[in-house]
Tab-separated table of C-alpha atoms in Angstrom:
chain	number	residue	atom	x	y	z
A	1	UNK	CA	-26.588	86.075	333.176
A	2	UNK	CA	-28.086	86.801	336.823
A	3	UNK	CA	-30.484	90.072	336.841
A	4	UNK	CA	-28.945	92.687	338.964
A	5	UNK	CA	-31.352	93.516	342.668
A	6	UNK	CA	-31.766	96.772	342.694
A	7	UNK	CA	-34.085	98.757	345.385
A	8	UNK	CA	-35.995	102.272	345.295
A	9	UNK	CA	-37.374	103.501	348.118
A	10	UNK	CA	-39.978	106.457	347.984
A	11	UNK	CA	-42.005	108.477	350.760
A	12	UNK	CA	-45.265	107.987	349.213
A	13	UNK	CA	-46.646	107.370	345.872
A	14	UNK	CA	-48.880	110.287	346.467
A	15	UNK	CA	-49.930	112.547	343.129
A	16	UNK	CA	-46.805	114.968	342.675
A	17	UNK	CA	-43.957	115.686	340.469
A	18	UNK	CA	-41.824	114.133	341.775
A	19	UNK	CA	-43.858	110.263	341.946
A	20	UNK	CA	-44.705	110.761	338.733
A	21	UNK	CA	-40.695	111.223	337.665
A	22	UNK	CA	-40.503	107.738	339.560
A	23	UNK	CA	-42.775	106.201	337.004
A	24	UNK	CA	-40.463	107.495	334.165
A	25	UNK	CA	-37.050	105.999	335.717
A	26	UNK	CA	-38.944	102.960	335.988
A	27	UNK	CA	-40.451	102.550	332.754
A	28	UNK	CA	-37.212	103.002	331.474
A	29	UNK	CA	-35.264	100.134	333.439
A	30	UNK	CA	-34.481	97.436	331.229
A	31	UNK	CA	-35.776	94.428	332.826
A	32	UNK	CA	-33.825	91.537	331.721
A	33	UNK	CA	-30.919	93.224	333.399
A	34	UNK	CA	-32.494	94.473	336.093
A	35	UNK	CA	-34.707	92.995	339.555
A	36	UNK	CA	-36.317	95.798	340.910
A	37	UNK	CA	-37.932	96.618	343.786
A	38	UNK	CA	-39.666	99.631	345.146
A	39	UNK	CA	-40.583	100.084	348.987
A	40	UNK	CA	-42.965	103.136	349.865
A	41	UNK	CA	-42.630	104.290	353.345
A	42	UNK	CA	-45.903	105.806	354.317
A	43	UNK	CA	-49.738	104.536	352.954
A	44	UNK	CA	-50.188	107.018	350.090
A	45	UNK	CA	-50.734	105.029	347.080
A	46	UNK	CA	-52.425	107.538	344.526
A	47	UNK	CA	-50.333	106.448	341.617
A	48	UNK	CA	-50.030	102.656	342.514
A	49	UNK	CA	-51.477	101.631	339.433
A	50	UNK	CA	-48.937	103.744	337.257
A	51	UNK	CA	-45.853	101.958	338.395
A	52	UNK	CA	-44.293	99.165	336.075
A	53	UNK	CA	-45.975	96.012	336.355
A	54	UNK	CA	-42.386	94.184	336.644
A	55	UNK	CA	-41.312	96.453	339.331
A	56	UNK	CA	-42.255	94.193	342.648
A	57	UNK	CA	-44.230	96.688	345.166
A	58	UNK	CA	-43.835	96.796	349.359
A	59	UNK	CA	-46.067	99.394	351.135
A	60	UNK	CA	-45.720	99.935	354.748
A	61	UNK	CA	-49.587	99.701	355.449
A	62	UNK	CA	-50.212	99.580	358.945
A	63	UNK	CA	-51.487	102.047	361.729
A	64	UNK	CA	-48.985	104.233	363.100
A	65	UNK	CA	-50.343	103.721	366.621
A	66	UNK	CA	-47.441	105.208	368.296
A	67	UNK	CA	-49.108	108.790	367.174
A	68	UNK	CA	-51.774	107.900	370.648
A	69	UNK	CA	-48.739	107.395	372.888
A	70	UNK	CA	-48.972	109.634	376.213
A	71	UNK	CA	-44.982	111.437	375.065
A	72	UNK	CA	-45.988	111.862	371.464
A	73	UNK	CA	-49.534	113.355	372.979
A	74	UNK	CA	-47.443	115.705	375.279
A	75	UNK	CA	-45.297	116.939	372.503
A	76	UNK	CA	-48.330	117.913	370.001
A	77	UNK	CA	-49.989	119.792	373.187
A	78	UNK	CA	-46.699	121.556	373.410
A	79	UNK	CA	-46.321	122.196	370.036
A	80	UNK	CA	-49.906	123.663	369.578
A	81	UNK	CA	-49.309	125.908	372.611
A	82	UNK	CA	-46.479	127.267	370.781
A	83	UNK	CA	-47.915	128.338	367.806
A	84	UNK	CA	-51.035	129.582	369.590
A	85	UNK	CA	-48.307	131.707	371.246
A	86	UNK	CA	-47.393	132.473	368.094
A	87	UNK	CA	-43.113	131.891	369.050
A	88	UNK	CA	-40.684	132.360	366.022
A	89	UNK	CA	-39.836	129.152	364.548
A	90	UNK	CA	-36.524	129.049	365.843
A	91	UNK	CA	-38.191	129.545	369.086
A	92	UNK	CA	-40.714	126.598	369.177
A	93	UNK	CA	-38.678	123.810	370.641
A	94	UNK	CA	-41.455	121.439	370.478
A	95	UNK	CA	-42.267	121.103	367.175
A	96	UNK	CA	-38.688	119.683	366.348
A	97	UNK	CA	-39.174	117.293	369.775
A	98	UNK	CA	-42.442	116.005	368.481
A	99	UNK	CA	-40.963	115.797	364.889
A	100	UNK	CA	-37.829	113.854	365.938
A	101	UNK	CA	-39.516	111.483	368.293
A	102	UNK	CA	-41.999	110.644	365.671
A	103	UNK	CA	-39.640	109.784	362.828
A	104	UNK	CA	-37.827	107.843	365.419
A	105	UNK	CA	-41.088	105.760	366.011
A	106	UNK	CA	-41.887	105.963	362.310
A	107	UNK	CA	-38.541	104.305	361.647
A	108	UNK	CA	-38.435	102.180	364.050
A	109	UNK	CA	-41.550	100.623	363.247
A	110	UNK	CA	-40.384	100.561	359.802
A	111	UNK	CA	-37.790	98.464	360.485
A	112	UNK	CA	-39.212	96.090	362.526
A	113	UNK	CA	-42.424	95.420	360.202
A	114	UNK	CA	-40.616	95.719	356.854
A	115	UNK	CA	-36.881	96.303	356.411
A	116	UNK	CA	-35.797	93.589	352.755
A	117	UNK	CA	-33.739	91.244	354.069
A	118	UNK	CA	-31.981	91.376	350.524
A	119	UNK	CA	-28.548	92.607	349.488
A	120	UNK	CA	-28.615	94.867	346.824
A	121	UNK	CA	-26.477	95.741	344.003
A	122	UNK	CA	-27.723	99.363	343.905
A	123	UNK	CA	-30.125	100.837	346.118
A	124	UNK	CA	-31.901	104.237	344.983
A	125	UNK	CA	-33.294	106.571	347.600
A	126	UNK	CA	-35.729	108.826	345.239
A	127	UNK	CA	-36.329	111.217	348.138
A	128	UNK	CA	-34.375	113.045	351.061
A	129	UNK	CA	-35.558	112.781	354.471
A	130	UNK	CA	-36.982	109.732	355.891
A	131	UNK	CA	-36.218	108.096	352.385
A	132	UNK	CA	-32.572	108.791	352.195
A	133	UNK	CA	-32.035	108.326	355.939
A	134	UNK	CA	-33.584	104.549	355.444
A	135	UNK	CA	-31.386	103.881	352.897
A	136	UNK	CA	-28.529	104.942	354.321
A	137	UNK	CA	-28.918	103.278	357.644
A	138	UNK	CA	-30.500	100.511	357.104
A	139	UNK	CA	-30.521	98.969	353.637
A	140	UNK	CA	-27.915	96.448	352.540
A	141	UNK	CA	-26.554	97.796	349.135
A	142	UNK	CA	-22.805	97.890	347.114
A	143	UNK	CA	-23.822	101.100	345.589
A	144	UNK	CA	-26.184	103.713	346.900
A	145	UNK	CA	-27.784	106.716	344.915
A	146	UNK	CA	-29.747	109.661	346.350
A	147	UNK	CA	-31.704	111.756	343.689
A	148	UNK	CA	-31.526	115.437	344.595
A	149	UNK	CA	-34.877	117.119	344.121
A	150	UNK	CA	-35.550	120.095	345.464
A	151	UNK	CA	-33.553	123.418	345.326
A	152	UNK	CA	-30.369	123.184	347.803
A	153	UNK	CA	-31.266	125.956	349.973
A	154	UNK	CA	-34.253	123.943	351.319
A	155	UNK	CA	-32.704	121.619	353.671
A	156	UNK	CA	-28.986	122.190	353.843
A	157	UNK	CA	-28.640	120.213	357.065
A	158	UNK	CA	-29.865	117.327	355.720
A	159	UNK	CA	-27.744	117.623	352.140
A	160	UNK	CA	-24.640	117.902	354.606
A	161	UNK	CA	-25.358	114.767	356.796
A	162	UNK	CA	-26.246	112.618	353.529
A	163	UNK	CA	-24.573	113.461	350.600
A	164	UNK	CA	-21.187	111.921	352.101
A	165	UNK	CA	-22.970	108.196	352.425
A	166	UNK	CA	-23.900	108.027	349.053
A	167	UNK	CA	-22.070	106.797	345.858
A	168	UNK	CA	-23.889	108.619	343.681
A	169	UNK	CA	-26.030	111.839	343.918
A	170	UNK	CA	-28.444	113.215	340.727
A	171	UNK	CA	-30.155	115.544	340.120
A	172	UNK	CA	-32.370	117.067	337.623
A	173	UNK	CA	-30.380	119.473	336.099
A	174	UNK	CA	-27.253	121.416	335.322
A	175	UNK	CA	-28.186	123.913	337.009
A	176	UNK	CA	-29.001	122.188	340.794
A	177	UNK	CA	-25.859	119.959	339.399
A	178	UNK	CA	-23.492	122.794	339.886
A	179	UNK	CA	-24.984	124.162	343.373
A	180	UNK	CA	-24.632	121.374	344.479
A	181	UNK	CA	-21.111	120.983	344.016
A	182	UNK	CA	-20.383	124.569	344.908
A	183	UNK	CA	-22.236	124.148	348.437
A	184	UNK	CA	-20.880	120.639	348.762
A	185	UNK	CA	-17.154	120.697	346.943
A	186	UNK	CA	-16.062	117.391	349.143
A	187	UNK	CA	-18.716	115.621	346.921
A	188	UNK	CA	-18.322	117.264	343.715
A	189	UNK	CA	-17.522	114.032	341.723
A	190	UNK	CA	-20.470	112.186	342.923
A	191	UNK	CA	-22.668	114.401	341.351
A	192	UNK	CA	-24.611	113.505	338.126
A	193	UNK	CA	-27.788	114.960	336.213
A	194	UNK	CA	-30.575	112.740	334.690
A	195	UNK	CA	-32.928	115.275	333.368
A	196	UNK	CA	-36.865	114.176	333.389
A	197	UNK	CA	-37.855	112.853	330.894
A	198	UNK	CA	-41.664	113.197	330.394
A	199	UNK	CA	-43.762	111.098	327.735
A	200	UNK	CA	-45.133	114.399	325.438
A	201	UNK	CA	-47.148	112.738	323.191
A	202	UNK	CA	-48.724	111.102	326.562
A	203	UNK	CA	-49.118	114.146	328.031
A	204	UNK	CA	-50.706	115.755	324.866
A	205	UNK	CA	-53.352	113.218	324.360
A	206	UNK	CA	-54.092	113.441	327.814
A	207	UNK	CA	-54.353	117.059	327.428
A	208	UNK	CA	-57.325	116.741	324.690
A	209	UNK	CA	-58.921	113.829	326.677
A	210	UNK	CA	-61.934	116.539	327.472
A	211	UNK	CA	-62.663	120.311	326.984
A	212	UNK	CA	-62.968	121.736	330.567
A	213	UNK	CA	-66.040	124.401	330.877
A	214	UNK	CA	-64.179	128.275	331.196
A	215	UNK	CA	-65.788	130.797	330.967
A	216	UNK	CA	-65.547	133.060	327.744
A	217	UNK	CA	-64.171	136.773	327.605
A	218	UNK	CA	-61.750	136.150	330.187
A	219	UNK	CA	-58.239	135.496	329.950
A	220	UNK	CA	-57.592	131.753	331.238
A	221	UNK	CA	-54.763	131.293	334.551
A	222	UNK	CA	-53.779	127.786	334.820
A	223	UNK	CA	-51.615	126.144	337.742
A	224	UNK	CA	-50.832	123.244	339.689
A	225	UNK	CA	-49.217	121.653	342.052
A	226	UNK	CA	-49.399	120.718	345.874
A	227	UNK	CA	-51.168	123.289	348.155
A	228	UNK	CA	-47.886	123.458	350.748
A	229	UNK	CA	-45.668	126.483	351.460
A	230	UNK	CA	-43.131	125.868	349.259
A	231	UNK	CA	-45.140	125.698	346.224
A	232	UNK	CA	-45.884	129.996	346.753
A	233	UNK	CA	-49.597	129.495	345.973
A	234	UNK	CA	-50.256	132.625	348.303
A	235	UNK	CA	-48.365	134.523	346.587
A	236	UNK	CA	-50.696	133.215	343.720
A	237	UNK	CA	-53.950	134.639	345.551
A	238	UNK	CA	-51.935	137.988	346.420
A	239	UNK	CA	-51.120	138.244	342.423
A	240	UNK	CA	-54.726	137.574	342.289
A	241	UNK	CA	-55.800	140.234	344.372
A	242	UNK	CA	-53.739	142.879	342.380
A	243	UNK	CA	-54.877	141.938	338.647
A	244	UNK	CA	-58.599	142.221	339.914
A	245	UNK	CA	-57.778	145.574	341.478
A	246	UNK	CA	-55.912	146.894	338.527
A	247	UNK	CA	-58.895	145.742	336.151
A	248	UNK	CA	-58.023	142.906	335.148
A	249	UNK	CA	-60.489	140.639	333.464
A	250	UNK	CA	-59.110	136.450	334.154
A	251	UNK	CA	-60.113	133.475	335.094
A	252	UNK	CA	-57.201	131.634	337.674
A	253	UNK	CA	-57.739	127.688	337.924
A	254	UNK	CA	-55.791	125.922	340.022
A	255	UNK	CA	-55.498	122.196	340.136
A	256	UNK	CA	-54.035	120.408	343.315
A	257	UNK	CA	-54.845	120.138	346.899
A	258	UNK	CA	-52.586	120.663	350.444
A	259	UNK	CA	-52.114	121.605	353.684
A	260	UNK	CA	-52.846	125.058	352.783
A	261	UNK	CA	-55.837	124.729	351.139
A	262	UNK	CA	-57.884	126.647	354.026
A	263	UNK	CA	-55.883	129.344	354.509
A	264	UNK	CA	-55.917	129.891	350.764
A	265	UNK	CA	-59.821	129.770	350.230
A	266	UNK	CA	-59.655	132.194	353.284
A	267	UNK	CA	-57.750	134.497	351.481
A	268	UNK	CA	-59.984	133.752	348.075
A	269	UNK	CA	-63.118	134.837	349.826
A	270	UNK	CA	-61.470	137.777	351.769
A	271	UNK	CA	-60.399	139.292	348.357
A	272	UNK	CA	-63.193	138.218	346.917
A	273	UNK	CA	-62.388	136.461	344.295
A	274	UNK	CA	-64.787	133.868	344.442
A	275	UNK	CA	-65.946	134.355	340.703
A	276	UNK	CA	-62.395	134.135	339.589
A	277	UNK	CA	-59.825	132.336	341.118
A	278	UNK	CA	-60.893	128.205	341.713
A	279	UNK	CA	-59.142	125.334	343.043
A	280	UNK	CA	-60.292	122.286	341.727
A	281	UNK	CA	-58.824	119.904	343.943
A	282	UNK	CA	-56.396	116.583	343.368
A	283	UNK	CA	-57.054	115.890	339.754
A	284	UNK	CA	-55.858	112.577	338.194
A	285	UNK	CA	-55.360	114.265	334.840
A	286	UNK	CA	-55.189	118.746	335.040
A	287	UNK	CA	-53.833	118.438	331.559
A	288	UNK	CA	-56.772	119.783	329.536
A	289	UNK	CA	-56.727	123.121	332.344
A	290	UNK	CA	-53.297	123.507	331.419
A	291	UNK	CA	-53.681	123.168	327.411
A	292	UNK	CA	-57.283	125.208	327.338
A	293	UNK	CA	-55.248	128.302	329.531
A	294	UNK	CA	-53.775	131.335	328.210
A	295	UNK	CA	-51.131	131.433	330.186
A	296	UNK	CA	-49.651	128.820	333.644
A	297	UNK	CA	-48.261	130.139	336.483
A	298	UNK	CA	-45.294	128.485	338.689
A	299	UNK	CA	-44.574	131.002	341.864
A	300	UNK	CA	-42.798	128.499	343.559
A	301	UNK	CA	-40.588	130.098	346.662
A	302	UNK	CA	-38.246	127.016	346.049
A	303	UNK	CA	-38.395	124.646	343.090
A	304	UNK	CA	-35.204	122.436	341.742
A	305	UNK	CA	-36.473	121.352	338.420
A	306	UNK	CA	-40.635	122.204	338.191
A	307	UNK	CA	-42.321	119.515	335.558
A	308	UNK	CA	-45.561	120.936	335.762
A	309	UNK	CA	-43.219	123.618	334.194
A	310	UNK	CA	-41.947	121.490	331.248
A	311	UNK	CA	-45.977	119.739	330.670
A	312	UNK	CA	-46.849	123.180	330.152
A	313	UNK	CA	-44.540	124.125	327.635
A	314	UNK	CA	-45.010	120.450	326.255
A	315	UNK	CA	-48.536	122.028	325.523
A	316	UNK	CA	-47.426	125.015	324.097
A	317	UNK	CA	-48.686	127.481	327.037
A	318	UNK	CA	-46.657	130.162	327.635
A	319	UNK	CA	-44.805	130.397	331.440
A	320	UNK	CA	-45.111	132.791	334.405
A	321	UNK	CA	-42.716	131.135	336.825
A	322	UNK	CA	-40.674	132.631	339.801
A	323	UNK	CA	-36.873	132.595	339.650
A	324	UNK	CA	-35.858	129.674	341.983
A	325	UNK	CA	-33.210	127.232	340.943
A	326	UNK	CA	-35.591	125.729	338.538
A	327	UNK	CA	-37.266	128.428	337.136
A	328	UNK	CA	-33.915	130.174	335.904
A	329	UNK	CA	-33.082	126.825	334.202
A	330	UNK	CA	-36.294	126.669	332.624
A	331	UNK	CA	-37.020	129.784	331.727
A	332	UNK	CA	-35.308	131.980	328.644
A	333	UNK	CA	-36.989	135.160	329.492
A	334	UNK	CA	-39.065	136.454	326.692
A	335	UNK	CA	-38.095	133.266	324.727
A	336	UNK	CA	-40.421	130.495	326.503
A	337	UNK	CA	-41.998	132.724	329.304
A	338	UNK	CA	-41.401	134.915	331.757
A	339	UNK	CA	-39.191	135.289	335.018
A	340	UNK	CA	-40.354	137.056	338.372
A	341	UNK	CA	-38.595	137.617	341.318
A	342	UNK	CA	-40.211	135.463	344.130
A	343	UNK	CA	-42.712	138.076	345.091
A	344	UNK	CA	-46.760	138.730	344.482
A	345	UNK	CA	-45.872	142.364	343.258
A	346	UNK	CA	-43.101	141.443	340.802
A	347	UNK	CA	-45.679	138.134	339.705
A	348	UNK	CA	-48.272	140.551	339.254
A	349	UNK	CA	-45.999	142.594	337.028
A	350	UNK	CA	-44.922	139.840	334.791
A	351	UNK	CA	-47.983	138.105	334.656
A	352	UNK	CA	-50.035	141.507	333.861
A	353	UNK	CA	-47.600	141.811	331.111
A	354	UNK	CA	-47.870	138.428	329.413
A	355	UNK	CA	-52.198	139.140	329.904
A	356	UNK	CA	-51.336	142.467	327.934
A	357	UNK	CA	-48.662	141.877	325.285
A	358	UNK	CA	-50.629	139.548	321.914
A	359	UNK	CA	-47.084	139.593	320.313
A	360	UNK	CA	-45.160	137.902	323.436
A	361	UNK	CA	-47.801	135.303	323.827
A	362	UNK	CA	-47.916	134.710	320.084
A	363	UNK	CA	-44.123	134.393	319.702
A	364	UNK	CA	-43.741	132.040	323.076
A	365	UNK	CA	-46.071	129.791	321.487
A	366	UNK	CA	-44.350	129.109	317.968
A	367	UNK	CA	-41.204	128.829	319.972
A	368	UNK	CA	-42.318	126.385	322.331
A	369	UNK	CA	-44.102	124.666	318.967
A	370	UNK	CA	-40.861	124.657	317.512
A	371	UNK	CA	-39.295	122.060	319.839
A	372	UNK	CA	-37.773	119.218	318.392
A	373	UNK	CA	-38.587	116.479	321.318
A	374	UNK	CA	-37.268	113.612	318.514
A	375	UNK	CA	-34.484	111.476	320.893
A	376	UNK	CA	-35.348	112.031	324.405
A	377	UNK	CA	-36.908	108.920	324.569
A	378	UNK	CA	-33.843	106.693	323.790
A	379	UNK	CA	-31.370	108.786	325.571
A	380	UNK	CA	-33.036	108.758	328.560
A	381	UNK	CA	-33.267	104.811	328.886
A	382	UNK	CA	-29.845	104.806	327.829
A	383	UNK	CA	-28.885	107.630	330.837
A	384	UNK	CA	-31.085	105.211	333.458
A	385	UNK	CA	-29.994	102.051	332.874
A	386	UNK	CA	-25.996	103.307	332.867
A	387	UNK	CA	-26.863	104.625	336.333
A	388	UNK	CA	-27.882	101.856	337.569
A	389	UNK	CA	-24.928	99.720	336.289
């Protein structure tokens, strides 16, 4: 019988949830049904090495020289002046020029240096934007699938303009499942969940591969994720702020890196809090920070389906997490954590709570320790490869 082409296309491969969920739909692709190919748009290849060795790999390497080009140059000037002006967002007409004539270029070049010439039974874009948009436009496919990441409220525009090209559209949950058809009725039928599926016994080994030096006395703050707006980290340094000035005694480790990562050590040293709040950076494995913490933190101001979220409960750590899509999925209140509203003050008073209360750390623990996690395995290869049919 002739193996099935099938194409993924990804932004990057960079270190983030949602790459790493990648690895775990293709691990689970049964490959004497299946020819599979994976383009990556952009040169970020952190996790190369973790993708399936029978999964054939196209990165779009070159210089995006276009970036130096006299209109592009005018529209960053303009852009800068704007926020130097300090113009509402609505108001700073040059950032979306700039932004629009560089995916343009981006796309175009794209195209020109890289678009398969194959036909496709299914083609999977595992990202919106740039991801979905090049699989909708330009890729040659009978059946077309668009996984559905982040919370809906992020980028309704977008969810409007692509949902109707696709066949198929999944997400990660029930949860982001059922906003999704109540924002987008017209496509209700198209929608489908494939939870993640994350390897716990990988992630558990992984979490004892060393014993990270903490310091002793102090109660132990774990989080990560990608230093960017959306992932609330200032609200983390604000919640910060407020234990230390209420007496708190902790320790707040962060792994991950971002565009924000300034402006957060800023705010670090302004609070001083030097001595107790540290961001280690990009870290191939943060496991044994999670595992060796009293407690992780998610204060996400959007989140569809958090897996740093689900590693830490994999490792028995009781949950702090904000009450986005994802966290109110996640999280049984008082069960397997704790649920904030997406503010420092309200973090602060949850997490000053879980510091405080023995019993509800104690009793989150044996819960999460009481998880069967027998059968996820085998269902979800069974869930991926029917998708792909």
């Amino acid at each position: 019988m002739e193996k099935k082409k099938v194409l993924f296309v990804i932004h990057t491969l960079s270190q983030g949830g949602i790459q790493h969920a990648l690895t775990s739909v293709l691990d689970a692709i049964d490959y004497e049904k299946y020819n599979v190919d994976l383009l990556v748009l952009f040169n970020k290849t952190d996790i190369i090495d973790k993708i399936n060795p029978n999964v054939h790999i196209t990165v779009c390497r070159d210089p995006h020289d276009y970036e130096k080009e006299p209109l592009s140059l005018l529209y960053f000037s303009l852009k800068q002046i704007s926020k130097a002006l300090k113009l509402k967002k609505s108001e700073q007409h040059y950032t979306s020029l700039e932004r629009d004539y560089v995916r343009k270029k981006e796309i175009d070049y794209i195209v020109n240096n890289y678009l398969p010439k194959t036909h496709y039974d299914t083609a999977v874009s595992y990202f919106y934007g740039y991801a979905a948009e090049f699989v909708d436009k330009y890729i040659s496919a009978d059946k077309k699938i668009v996984f559905s990441h982040a919370s809906i409220e992020e980028f309704p525009e977008l969810h409007e303009r692509i949902y109707p090209h696709f066949d198929m559209i999944v997400t990660g949950s029930p949860a982001m499942a059922q906003v999704i058809k109540d924002a987008h009725p017209s496509q209700k039928q198209k929608v489908s969940v494939l939870k993640y599926y994350i390897d716990a016994p990988s992630v558990r080994e992984k979490a004892r591969a060393f014993v990270p030096e903490l310091p002793d006395g102090r109660t132990v703050i774990s989080s990560c994720g990608r230093l960017s707006p959306e992932k609330g980290y200032s609200l983390a340094v604000e919640c910060a702020r407020l234990l230390k000035e209420n007496g708190y005694s902790f320790f707040w480790v962060h792994a991950g890196d971002g565009p924000l990562r300034d402006e957060i050590d800023k705010k670090i040293k302004e609070y001083g809090l030097e001595n107790d709040f540290k961001i280690l950076g990009m870290l191939e494995n943060p496991f044994p920070y999670v595992y060796n913490s009293d407690i992780f933190v998610q204060p996400s101001l959007f989140d569809g389906n958090p897996l740093s979220v689900e590693e830490a409960h994999i490792l028995c750590v009781p949950v702090v997490e904000t009450a986005t899509l994802g966290g109110k999925f996640l999280i049984k209140d008082g069960e397997n954590g704790l649920l904030s509203d997406i503010n420092a003050e309200s973090l602060y008073e949850k997490l000053s709570r879980m510091i405080s209360d023995d019993e509800l750390r104690i009793k989150i623990k044996k819960n999460l320790e009481s998880i069967d996690r027998d059968g996820e395995r085998a269902d979800y290869i069974s869930a991926v490869n029917n998708m792909l049919s």
